[in-house]
Amino acid sequence: MEDLRQLSIVIPVFNEQENLELLCEKVKQALSAMDLEDWEVILVNDGSRDNSEAVMEAIATADARFKPIHFVANQGQTAAMDAGIRHVRFAFFATMDADLQNDPADLRLLKPAMADGIGAVCGVRVQRRDTFIRRISSKIANWVRNKLSNETITDTGCSLKLFRTQAFERIKLYEGMHRFLPTLIKLEGYSVVEVPVGHHPRHAGESKYGVWNRVFKSFTDLLAVRWMKKRYLRYQIKTRQESTEK
């Protein structure tokens, strides 16, 4: 396990005014229990049309470790993730959704799995607390993604993940690419591991996910990732000593 003493959290927010205060309180409790030297939470408001912006500002006023970013208009989850990632200050950061279906306390389960050479620790939701439609659409989407991209990621849709910030130095995200972050991390030469985490019913608000955006809408993105894996440059350069020894 690496000495993970500082941690950033990136949380995309879209119309989550009813969840934000409880979410941030739970995150604060979880991070305080992790024996960290410092931490920050980057809340990215993806053009919310409710009162999320005002709630986020109030939270940031009360505790400066919560740092809001506000989009002018809704741009989608990948854009929100990218904006948050580009603002992290520490060598490691975690991601999670704002709907409280992932428990921030489970971050302690991801931390021990981060080691040298690992770029991402991905949560795997056990005992899913979702509707049948959400569970089946997630299973279908995960199977299709793994099949076409030759991957073995158990639960791509789980937002609770821990990343090495350095792994993103050369990654450029495009719309929809947040679904394939473990694959993009692997292309950069890092390993990806998985850890079981809990799952809870949505606390408040409405889900933004369904069959359309889990399977059909992301299909062209999946084809792009499949192409990237096949065409990725994998050359290695000999040292001068290796060249002269032959």
PDB file of N, CA, C and O in Angstrom, residues 33-96:
ATOM      1  N   ALA A  33     -12.078  10.171   9.151  1.00  0.00           N
ATOM      2  CA  ALA A  33     -11.776   8.876   9.759  1.00  0.00           C
ATOM      3  C   ALA A  33     -10.639   8.137   9.055  1.00  0.00           C
ATOM      4  O   ALA A  33     -10.220   7.064   9.512  1.00  0.00           O
ATOM      5  N   MET A  34     -10.127   8.690   7.945  1.00  0.00           N
ATOM      6  CA  MET A  34      -9.110   7.995   7.153  1.00  0.00           C
ATOM      7  C   MET A  34      -7.683   8.400   7.511  1.00  0.00           C
ATOM      8  O   MET A  34      -6.742   7.999   6.841  1.00  0.00           O
ATOM      9  N   ASP A  35      -7.487   9.224   8.520  1.00  0.00           N
ATOM     10  CA  ASP A  35      -6.157   9.615   8.973  1.00  0.00           C
ATOM     11  C   ASP A  35      -5.360  10.255   7.834  1.00  0.00           C
ATOM     12  O   ASP A  35      -4.223   9.874   7.549  1.00  0.00           O
ATOM     13  N   LEU A  36      -5.968  11.253   7.193  1.00  0.00           N
ATOM     14  CA  LEU A  36      -5.324  11.977   6.104  1.00  0.00           C
ATOM     15  C   LEU A  36      -4.702  13.271   6.616  1.00  0.00           C
ATOM     16  O   LEU A  36      -5.212  13.890   7.546  1.00  0.00           O
ATOM     17  N   GLU A  37      -3.605  13.690   5.976  1.00  0.00           N
ATOM     18  CA  GLU A  37      -3.005  14.975   6.329  1.00  0.00           C
ATOM     19  C   GLU A  37      -3.824  16.131   5.769  1.00  0.00           C
ATOM     20  O   GLU A  37      -3.921  17.196   6.380  1.00  0.00           O
ATOM     21  N   ASP A  38      -4.393  15.928   4.603  1.00  0.00           N
ATOM     22  CA  ASP A  38      -5.175  16.986   3.973  1.00  0.00           C
ATOM     23  C   ASP A  38      -6.123  16.360   2.946  1.00  0.00           C
ATOM     24  O   ASP A  38      -5.846  15.274   2.417  1.00  0.00           O
ATOM     25  N   TRP A  39      -7.220  17.030   2.682  1.00  0.00           N
ATOM     26  CA  TRP A  39      -8.163  16.548   1.682  1.00  0.00           C
ATOM     27  C   TRP A  39      -8.963  17.714   1.122  1.00  0.00           C
ATOM     28  O   TRP A  39      -9.011  18.797   1.702  1.00  0.00           O
ATOM     29  N   GLU A  40      -9.556  17.488  -0.029  1.00  0.00           N
ATOM     30  CA  GLU A  40     -10.420  18.478  -0.665  1.00  0.00           C
ATOM     31  C   GLU A  40     -11.518  17.744  -1.424  1.00  0.00           C
ATOM     32  O   GLU A  40     -11.347  16.595  -1.840  1.00  0.00           O
ATOM     33  N   VAL A  41     -12.643  18.413  -1.572  1.00  0.00           N
ATOM     34  CA  VAL A  41     -13.765  17.853  -2.339  1.00  0.00           C
ATOM     35  C   VAL A  41     -14.139  18.857  -3.425  1.00  0.00           C
ATOM     36  O   VAL A  41     -14.506  19.996  -3.118  1.00  0.00           O
ATOM     37  N   ILE A  42     -14.013  18.439  -4.670  1.00  0.00           N
ATOM     38  CA  ILE A  42     -14.336  19.299  -5.798  1.00  0.00           C
ATOM     39  C   ILE A  42     -15.729  18.927  -6.305  1.00  0.00           C
ATOM     40  O   ILE A  42     -15.940  17.842  -6.854  1.00  0.00           O
ATOM     41  N   LEU A  43     -16.678  19.820  -6.098  1.00  0.00           N
ATOM     42  CA  LEU A  43     -18.062  19.624  -6.525  1.00  0.00           C
ATOM     43  C   LEU A  43     -18.254  20.339  -7.854  1.00  0.00           C
ATOM     44  O   LEU A  43     -18.109  21.566  -7.942  1.00  0.00           O
ATOM     45  N   VAL A  44     -18.572  19.590  -8.901  1.00  0.00           N
ATOM     46  CA  VAL A  44     -18.706  20.175 -10.238  1.00  0.00           C
ATOM     47  C   VAL A  44     -20.180  20.238 -10.606  1.00  0.00           C
ATOM     48  O   VAL A  44     -20.814  19.216 -10.887  1.00  0.00           O
ATOM     49  N   ASN A  45     -20.721  21.445 -10.605  1.00  0.00           N
ATOM     50  CA  ASN A  45     -22.120  21.667 -10.929  1.00  0.00           C
ATOM     51  C   ASN A  45     -22.303  21.677 -12.440  1.00  0.00           C
ATOM     52  O   ASN A  45     -21.934  22.639 -13.123  1.00  0.00           O
ATOM     53  N   ASP A  46     -22.895  20.614 -12.958  1.00  0.00           N
ATOM     54  CA  ASP A  46     -23.046  20.442 -14.408  1.00  0.00           C
ATOM     55  C   ASP A  46     -24.317  21.143 -14.907  1.00  0.00           C
ATOM     56  O   ASP A  46     -25.215  20.535 -15.464  1.00  0.00           O
ATOM     57  N   GLY A  47     -24.379  22.470 -14.686  1.00  0.00           N
ATOM     58  CA  GLY A  47     -25.503  23.246 -15.183  1.00  0.00           C
ATOM     59  C   GLY A  47     -26.830  22.878 -14.534  1.00  0.00           C
ATOM     60  O   GLY A  47     -27.866  22.850 -15.232  1.00  0.00           O
ATOM     61  N   SER A  48     -26.821  22.606 -13.243  1.00  0.00           N
ATOM     62  CA  SER A  48     -28.060  22.223 -12.549  1.00  0.00           C
ATOM     63  C   SER A  48     -29.132  23.297 -12.718  1.00  0.00           C
ATOM     64  O   SER A  48     -28.842  24.503 -12.708  1.00  0.00           O
ATOM     65  N   ARG A  49     -30.377  22.834 -12.817  1.00  0.00           N
ATOM     66  CA  ARG A  49     -31.500  23.755 -12.977  1.00  0.00           C
ATOM     67  C   ARG A  49     -32.307  23.911 -11.687  1.00  0.00           C
ATOM     68  O   ARG A  49     -33.333  24.568 -11.672  1.00  0.00           O
ATOM     69  N   ASP A  50     -31.843  23.284 -10.601  1.00  0.00           N
ATOM     70  CA  ASP A  50     -32.494  23.455  -9.308  1.00  0.00           C
ATOM     71  C   ASP A  50     -31.641  24.394  -8.456  1.00  0.00           C
ATOM     72  O   ASP A  50     -30.926  25.247  -8.981  1.00  0.00           O
ATOM     73  N   ASN A  51     -31.677  24.251  -7.156  1.00  0.00           N
ATOM     74  CA  ASN A  51     -30.954  25.147  -6.257  1.00  0.00           C
ATOM     75  C   ASN A  51     -29.580  24.612  -5.859  1.00  0.00           C
ATOM     76  O   ASN A  51     -29.011  25.049  -4.859  1.00  0.00           O
ATOM     77  N   SER A  52     -29.045  23.679  -6.643  1.00  0.00           N
ATOM     78  CA  SER A  52     -27.759  23.062  -6.295  1.00  0.00           C
ATOM     79  C   SER A  52     -26.635  24.081  -6.164  1.00  0.00           C
ATOM     80  O   SER A  52     -25.793  23.980  -5.265  1.00  0.00           O
ATOM     81  N   GLU A  53     -26.592  25.076  -7.042  1.00  0.00           N
ATOM     82  CA  GLU A  53     -25.502  26.055  -7.004  1.00  0.00           C
ATOM     83  C   GLU A  53     -25.468  26.794  -5.672  1.00  0.00           C
ATOM     84  O   GLU A  53     -24.399  26.933  -5.052  1.00  0.00           O
ATOM     85  N   ALA A  54     -26.610  27.252  -5.209  1.00  0.00           N
ATOM     86  CA  ALA A  54     -26.659  27.985  -3.944  1.00  0.00           C
ATOM     87  C   ALA A  54     -26.279  27.090  -2.768  1.00  0.00           C
ATOM     88  O   ALA A  54     -25.563  27.522  -1.853  1.00  0.00           O
ATOM     89  N   VAL A  55     -26.726  25.839  -2.795  1.00  0.00           N
ATOM     90  CA  VAL A  55     -26.390  24.904  -1.719  1.00  0.00           C
ATOM     91  C   VAL A  55     -24.883  24.643  -1.705  1.00  0.00           C
ATOM     92  O   VAL A  55     -24.240  24.623  -0.634  1.00  0.00           O
ATOM     93  N   MET A  56     -24.293  24.457  -2.881  1.00  0.00           N
ATOM     94  CA  MET A  56     -22.854  24.220  -2.970  1.00  0.00           C
ATOM     95  C   MET A  56     -22.060  25.407  -2.439  1.00  0.00           C
ATOM     96  O   MET A  56     -21.061  25.239  -1.727  1.00  0.00           O
ATOM     97  N   GLU A  57     -22.496  26.614  -2.775  1.00  0.00           N
ATOM     98  CA  GLU A  57     -21.793  27.801  -2.304  1.00  0.00           C
ATOM     99  C   GLU A  57     -21.878  27.930  -0.789  1.00  0.00           C
ATOM    100  O   GLU A  57     -20.911  28.326  -0.125  1.00  0.00           O
ATOM    101  N   ALA A  58     -23.024  27.602  -0.231  1.00  0.00           N
ATOM    102  CA  ALA A  58     -23.179  27.652   1.228  1.00  0.00           C
ATOM    103  C   ALA A  58     -22.264  26.643   1.907  1.00  0.00           C
ATOM    104  O   ALA A  58     -21.648  26.932   2.945  1.00  0.00           O
ATOM    105  N   ILE A  59     -22.164  25.457   1.326  1.00  0.00           N
ATOM    106  CA  ILE A  59     -21.277  24.424   1.875  1.00  0.00           C
ATOM    107  C   ILE A  59     -19.820  24.876   1.827  1.00  0.00           C
ATOM    108  O   ILE A  59     -19.057  24.708   2.786  1.00  0.00           O
ATOM    109  N   ALA A  60     -19.420  25.481   0.700  1.00  0.00           N
ATOM    110  CA  ALA A  60     -18.044  25.954   0.540  1.00  0.00           C
ATOM    111  C   ALA A  60     -17.729  27.104   1.488  1.00  0.00           C
ATOM    112  O   ALA A  60     -16.598  27.236   1.983  1.00  0.00           O
ATOM    113  N   THR A  61     -18.711  27.950   1.765  1.00  0.00           N
ATOM    114  CA  THR A  61     -18.518  29.061   2.706  1.00  0.00           C
ATOM    115  C   THR A  61     -18.276  28.530   4.120  1.00  0.00           C
ATOM    116  O   THR A  61     -17.453  29.062   4.872  1.00  0.00           O
ATOM    117  N   ALA A  62     -18.978  27.465   4.460  1.00  0.00           N
ATOM    118  CA  ALA A  62     -18.844  26.874   5.799  1.00  0.00           C
ATOM    119  C   ALA A  62     -17.549  26.077   5.951  1.00  0.00           C
ATOM    120  O   ALA A  62     -16.997  25.976   7.053  1.00  0.00           O
ATOM    121  N   ASP A  63     -17.042  25.511   4.860  1.00  0.00           N
ATOM    122  CA  ASP A  63     -15.826  24.691   4.913  1.00  0.00           C
ATOM    123  C   ASP A  63     -15.092  24.836   3.582  1.00  0.00           C
ATOM    124  O   ASP A  63     -15.550  24.342   2.546  1.00  0.00           O
ATOM    125  N   ALA A  64     -13.957  25.517   3.606  1.00  0.00           N
ATOM    126  CA  ALA A  64     -13.217  25.841   2.378  1.00  0.00           C
ATOM    127  C   ALA A  64     -12.624  24.623   1.695  1.00  0.00           C
ATOM    128  O   ALA A  64     -12.143  24.716   0.560  1.00  0.00           O
ATOM    129  N   ARG A  65     -12.650  23.464   2.347  1.00  0.00           N
ATOM    130  CA  ARG A  65     -12.144  22.251   1.703  1.00  0.00           C
ATOM    131  C   ARG A  65     -13.115  21.745   0.633  1.00  0.00           C
ATOM    132  O   ARG A  65     -12.745  20.908  -0.198  1.00  0.00           O
ATOM    133  N   PHE A  66     -14.330  22.250   0.653  1.00  0.00           N
ATOM    134  CA  PHE A  66     -15.300  21.954  -0.404  1.00  0.00           C
ATOM    135  C   PHE A  66     -15.215  23.067  -1.442  1.00  0.00           C
ATOM    136  O   PHE A  66     -15.422  24.236  -1.129  1.00  0.00           O
ATOM    137  N   LYS A  67     -14.893  22.672  -2.674  1.00  0.00           N
ATOM    138  CA  LYS A  67     -14.594  23.652  -3.721  1.00  0.00           C
ATOM    139  C   LYS A  67     -15.543  23.481  -4.904  1.00  0.00           C
ATOM    140  O   LYS A  67     -15.438  22.499  -5.657  1.00  0.00           O
ATOM    141  N   PRO A  68     -16.484  24.406  -5.080  1.00  0.00           N
ATOM    142  CA  PRO A  68     -17.452  24.280  -6.166  1.00  0.00           C
ATOM    143  C   PRO A  68     -16.935  24.829  -7.495  1.00  0.00           C
ATOM    144  O   PRO A  68     -16.204  25.822  -7.541  1.00  0.00           O
ATOM    145  N   ILE A  69     -17.312  24.148  -8.559  1.00  0.00           N
ATOM    146  CA  ILE A  69     -17.106  24.614  -9.925  1.00  0.00           C
ATOM    147  C   ILE A  69     -18.483  24.609 -10.583  1.00  0.00           C
ATOM    148  O   ILE A  69     -19.215  23.627 -10.481  1.00  0.00           O
ATOM    149  N   HIS A  70     -18.838  25.698 -11.266  1.00  0.00           N
ATOM    150  CA  HIS A  70     -20.163  25.789 -11.875  1.00  0.00           C
ATOM    151  C   HIS A  70     -20.056  25.941 -13.387  1.00  0.00           C
ATOM    152  O   HIS A  70     -19.401  26.870 -13.881  1.00  0.00           O
ATOM    153  N   PHE A  71     -20.693  25.029 -14.132  1.00  0.00           N
ATOM    154  CA  PHE A  71     -20.769  25.163 -15.578  1.00  0.00           C
ATOM    155  C   PHE A  71     -21.855  26.179 -15.943  1.00  0.00           C
ATOM    156  O   PHE A  71     -22.868  26.297 -15.241  1.00  0.00           O
ATOM    157  N   VAL A  72     -21.665  26.859 -17.057  1.00  0.00           N
ATOM    158  CA  VAL A  72     -22.678  27.786 -17.559  1.00  0.00           C
ATOM    159  C   VAL A  72     -23.920  27.029 -17.996  1.00  0.00           C
ATOM    160  O   VAL A  72     -25.052  27.483 -17.799  1.00  0.00           O
ATOM    161  N   ALA A  73     -23.709  25.853 -18.580  1.00  0.00           N
ATOM    162  CA  ALA A  73     -24.825  25.030 -19.058  1.00  0.00           C
ATOM    163  C   ALA A  73     -24.463  23.561 -18.890  1.00  0.00           C
ATOM    164  O   ALA A  73     -23.289  23.210 -18.724  1.00  0.00           O
ATOM    165  N   ASN A  74     -25.458  22.702 -18.935  1.00  0.00           N
ATOM    166  CA  ASN A  74     -25.251  21.265 -18.792  1.00  0.00           C
ATOM    167  C   ASN A  74     -24.371  20.731 -19.914  1.00  0.00           C
ATOM    168  O   ASN A  74     -24.658  20.947 -21.092  1.00  0.00           O
ATOM    169  N   GLN A  75     -23.298  20.027 -19.553  1.00  0.00           N
ATOM    170  CA  GLN A  75     -22.357  19.496 -20.541  1.00  0.00           C
ATOM    171  C   GLN A  75     -22.190  17.988 -20.454  1.00  0.00           C
ATOM    172  O   GLN A  75     -21.498  17.398 -21.269  1.00  0.00           O
ATOM    173  N   GLY A  76     -22.759  17.336 -19.459  1.00  0.00           N
ATOM    174  CA  GLY A  76     -22.652  15.895 -19.344  1.00  0.00           C
ATOM    175  C   GLY A  76     -21.615  15.473 -18.318  1.00  0.00           C
ATOM    176  O   GLY A  76     -20.745  16.249 -17.903  1.00  0.00           O
ATOM    177  N   GLN A  77     -21.708  14.200 -17.919  1.00  0.00           N
ATOM    178  CA  GLN A  77     -20.883  13.712 -16.821  1.00  0.00           C
ATOM    179  C   GLN A  77     -19.402  13.679 -17.150  1.00  0.00           C
ATOM    180  O   GLN A  77     -18.565  13.941 -16.279  1.00  0.00           O
ATOM    181  N   THR A  78     -19.049  13.367 -18.397  1.00  0.00           N
ATOM    182  CA  THR A  78     -17.623  13.324 -18.740  1.00  0.00           C
ATOM    183  C   THR A  78     -16.986  14.694 -18.581  1.00  0.00           C
ATOM    184  O   THR A  78     -15.884  14.825 -18.045  1.00  0.00           O
ATOM    185  N   ALA A  79     -17.673  15.734 -19.043  1.00  0.00           N
ATOM    186  CA  ALA A  79     -17.149  17.098 -18.912  1.00  0.00           C
ATOM    187  C   ALA A  79     -16.990  17.474 -17.445  1.00  0.00           C
ATOM    188  O   ALA A  79     -15.987  18.084 -17.052  1.00  0.00           O
ATOM    189  N   ALA A  80     -17.974  17.106 -16.627  1.00  0.00           N
ATOM    190  CA  ALA A  80     -17.892  17.405 -15.200  1.00  0.00           C
ATOM    191  C   ALA A  80     -16.719  16.665 -14.554  1.00  0.00           C
ATOM    192  O   ALA A  80     -15.991  17.225 -13.732  1.00  0.00           O
ATOM    193  N   MET A  81     -16.537  15.407 -14.926  1.00  0.00           N
ATOM    194  CA  MET A  81     -15.409  14.634 -14.408  1.00  0.00           C
ATOM    195  C   MET A  81     -14.089  15.275 -14.827  1.00  0.00           C
ATOM    196  O   MET A  81     -13.166  15.422 -14.014  1.00  0.00           O
ATOM    197  N   ASP A  82     -13.983  15.647 -16.090  1.00  0.00           N
ATOM    198  CA  ASP A  82     -12.743  16.216 -16.605  1.00  0.00           C
ATOM    199  C   ASP A  82     -12.403  17.521 -15.886  1.00  0.00           C
ATOM    200  O   ASP A  82     -11.257  17.733 -15.484  1.00  0.00           O
ATOM    201  N   ALA A  83     -13.405  18.386 -15.709  1.00  0.00           N
ATOM    202  CA  ALA A  83     -13.161  19.658 -15.029  1.00  0.00           C
ATOM    203  C   ALA A  83     -12.677  19.421 -13.601  1.00  0.00           C
ATOM    204  O   ALA A  83     -11.748  20.093 -13.129  1.00  0.00           O
ATOM    205  N   GLY A  84     -13.294  18.453 -12.925  1.00  0.00           N
ATOM    206  CA  GLY A  84     -12.874  18.150 -11.567  1.00  0.00           C
ATOM    207  C   GLY A  84     -11.462  17.597 -11.507  1.00  0.00           C
ATOM    208  O   GLY A  84     -10.639  18.023 -10.677  1.00  0.00           O
ATOM    209  N   ILE A  85     -11.156  16.670 -12.406  1.00  0.00           N
ATOM    210  CA  ILE A  85      -9.827  16.047 -12.433  1.00  0.00           C
ATOM    211  C   ILE A  85      -8.743  17.093 -12.677  1.00  0.00           C
ATOM    212  O   ILE A  85      -7.665  17.053 -12.073  1.00  0.00           O
ATOM    213  N   ARG A  86      -9.022  18.034 -13.569  1.00  0.00           N
ATOM    214  CA  ARG A  86      -8.020  19.063 -13.899  1.00  0.00           C
ATOM    215  C   ARG A  86      -7.797  20.058 -12.758  1.00  0.00           C
ATOM    216  O   ARG A  86      -6.863  20.861 -12.821  1.00  0.00           O
ATOM    217  N   HIS A  87      -8.633  20.006 -11.740  1.00  0.00           N
ATOM    218  CA  HIS A  87      -8.484  20.927 -10.611  1.00  0.00           C
ATOM    219  C   HIS A  87      -7.951  20.245  -9.342  1.00  0.00           C
ATOM    220  O   HIS A  87      -7.766  20.913  -8.325  1.00  0.00           O
ATOM    221  N   VAL A  88      -7.712  18.934  -9.373  1.00  0.00           N
ATOM    222  CA  VAL A  88      -7.242  18.265  -8.156  1.00  0.00           C
ATOM    223  C   VAL A  88      -5.815  18.714  -7.828  1.00  0.00           C
ATOM    224  O   VAL A  88      -5.005  18.964  -8.716  1.00  0.00           O
ATOM    225  N   ARG A  89      -5.495  18.789  -6.545  1.00  0.00           N
ATOM    226  CA  ARG A  89      -4.177  19.246  -6.097  1.00  0.00           C
ATOM    227  C   ARG A  89      -3.273  18.117  -5.635  1.00  0.00           C
ATOM    228  O   ARG A  89      -2.060  18.314  -5.490  1.00  0.00           O
ATOM    229  N   PHE A  90      -3.858  16.947  -5.389  1.00  0.00           N
ATOM    230  CA  PHE A  90      -3.097  15.885  -4.742  1.00  0.00           C
ATOM    231  C   PHE A  90      -2.774  14.740  -5.694  1.00  0.00           C
ATOM    232  O   PHE A  90      -3.320  14.648  -6.796  1.00  0.00           O
ATOM    233  N   ALA A  91      -1.880  13.853  -5.254  1.00  0.00           N
ATOM    234  CA  ALA A  91      -1.387  12.760  -6.095  1.00  0.00           C
ATOM    235  C   ALA A  91      -2.418  11.658  -6.315  1.00  0.00           C
ATOM    236  O   ALA A  91      -2.267  10.833  -7.216  1.00  0.00           O
ATOM    237  N   PHE A  92      -3.476  11.646  -5.490  1.00  0.00           N
ATOM    238  CA  PHE A  92      -4.534  10.651  -5.632  1.00  0.00           C
ATOM    239  C   PHE A  92      -5.884  11.348  -5.521  1.00  0.00           C
ATOM    240  O   PHE A  92      -6.037  12.313  -4.768  1.00  0.00           O
ATOM    241  N   PHE A  93      -6.845  10.853  -6.282  1.00  0.00           N
ATOM    242  CA  PHE A  93      -8.191  11.395  -6.168  1.00  0.00           C
ATOM    243  C   PHE A  93      -9.207  10.274  -6.335  1.00  0.00           C
ATOM    244  O   PHE A  93      -8.934   9.246  -6.975  1.00  0.00           O
ATOM    245  N   ALA A  94     -10.354  10.460  -5.744  1.00  0.00           N
ATOM    246  CA  ALA A  94     -11.454   9.505  -5.862  1.00  0.00           C
ATOM    247  C   ALA A  94     -12.626  10.177  -6.562  1.00  0.00           C
ATOM    248  O   ALA A  94     -12.733  11.405  -6.595  1.00  0.00           O
ATOM    249  N   THR A  95     -13.495   9.365  -7.136  1.00  0.00           N
ATOM    250  CA  THR A  95     -14.710   9.877  -7.768  1.00  0.00           C
ATOM    251  C   THR A  95     -15.919   9.184  -7.159  1.00  0.00           C
ATOM    252  O   THR A  95     -15.838   8.038  -6.720  1.00  0.00           O
ATOM    253  N   MET A  96     -17.024   9.885  -7.137  1.00  0.00           N
ATOM    254  CA  MET A  96     -18.280   9.302  -6.705  1.00  0.00           C
ATOM    255  C   MET A  96     -19.425  10.179  -7.202  1.00  0.00           C
ATOM    256  O   MET A  96     -19.230  11.342  -7.535  1.00  0.00           O
TER     257      MET A  96
END
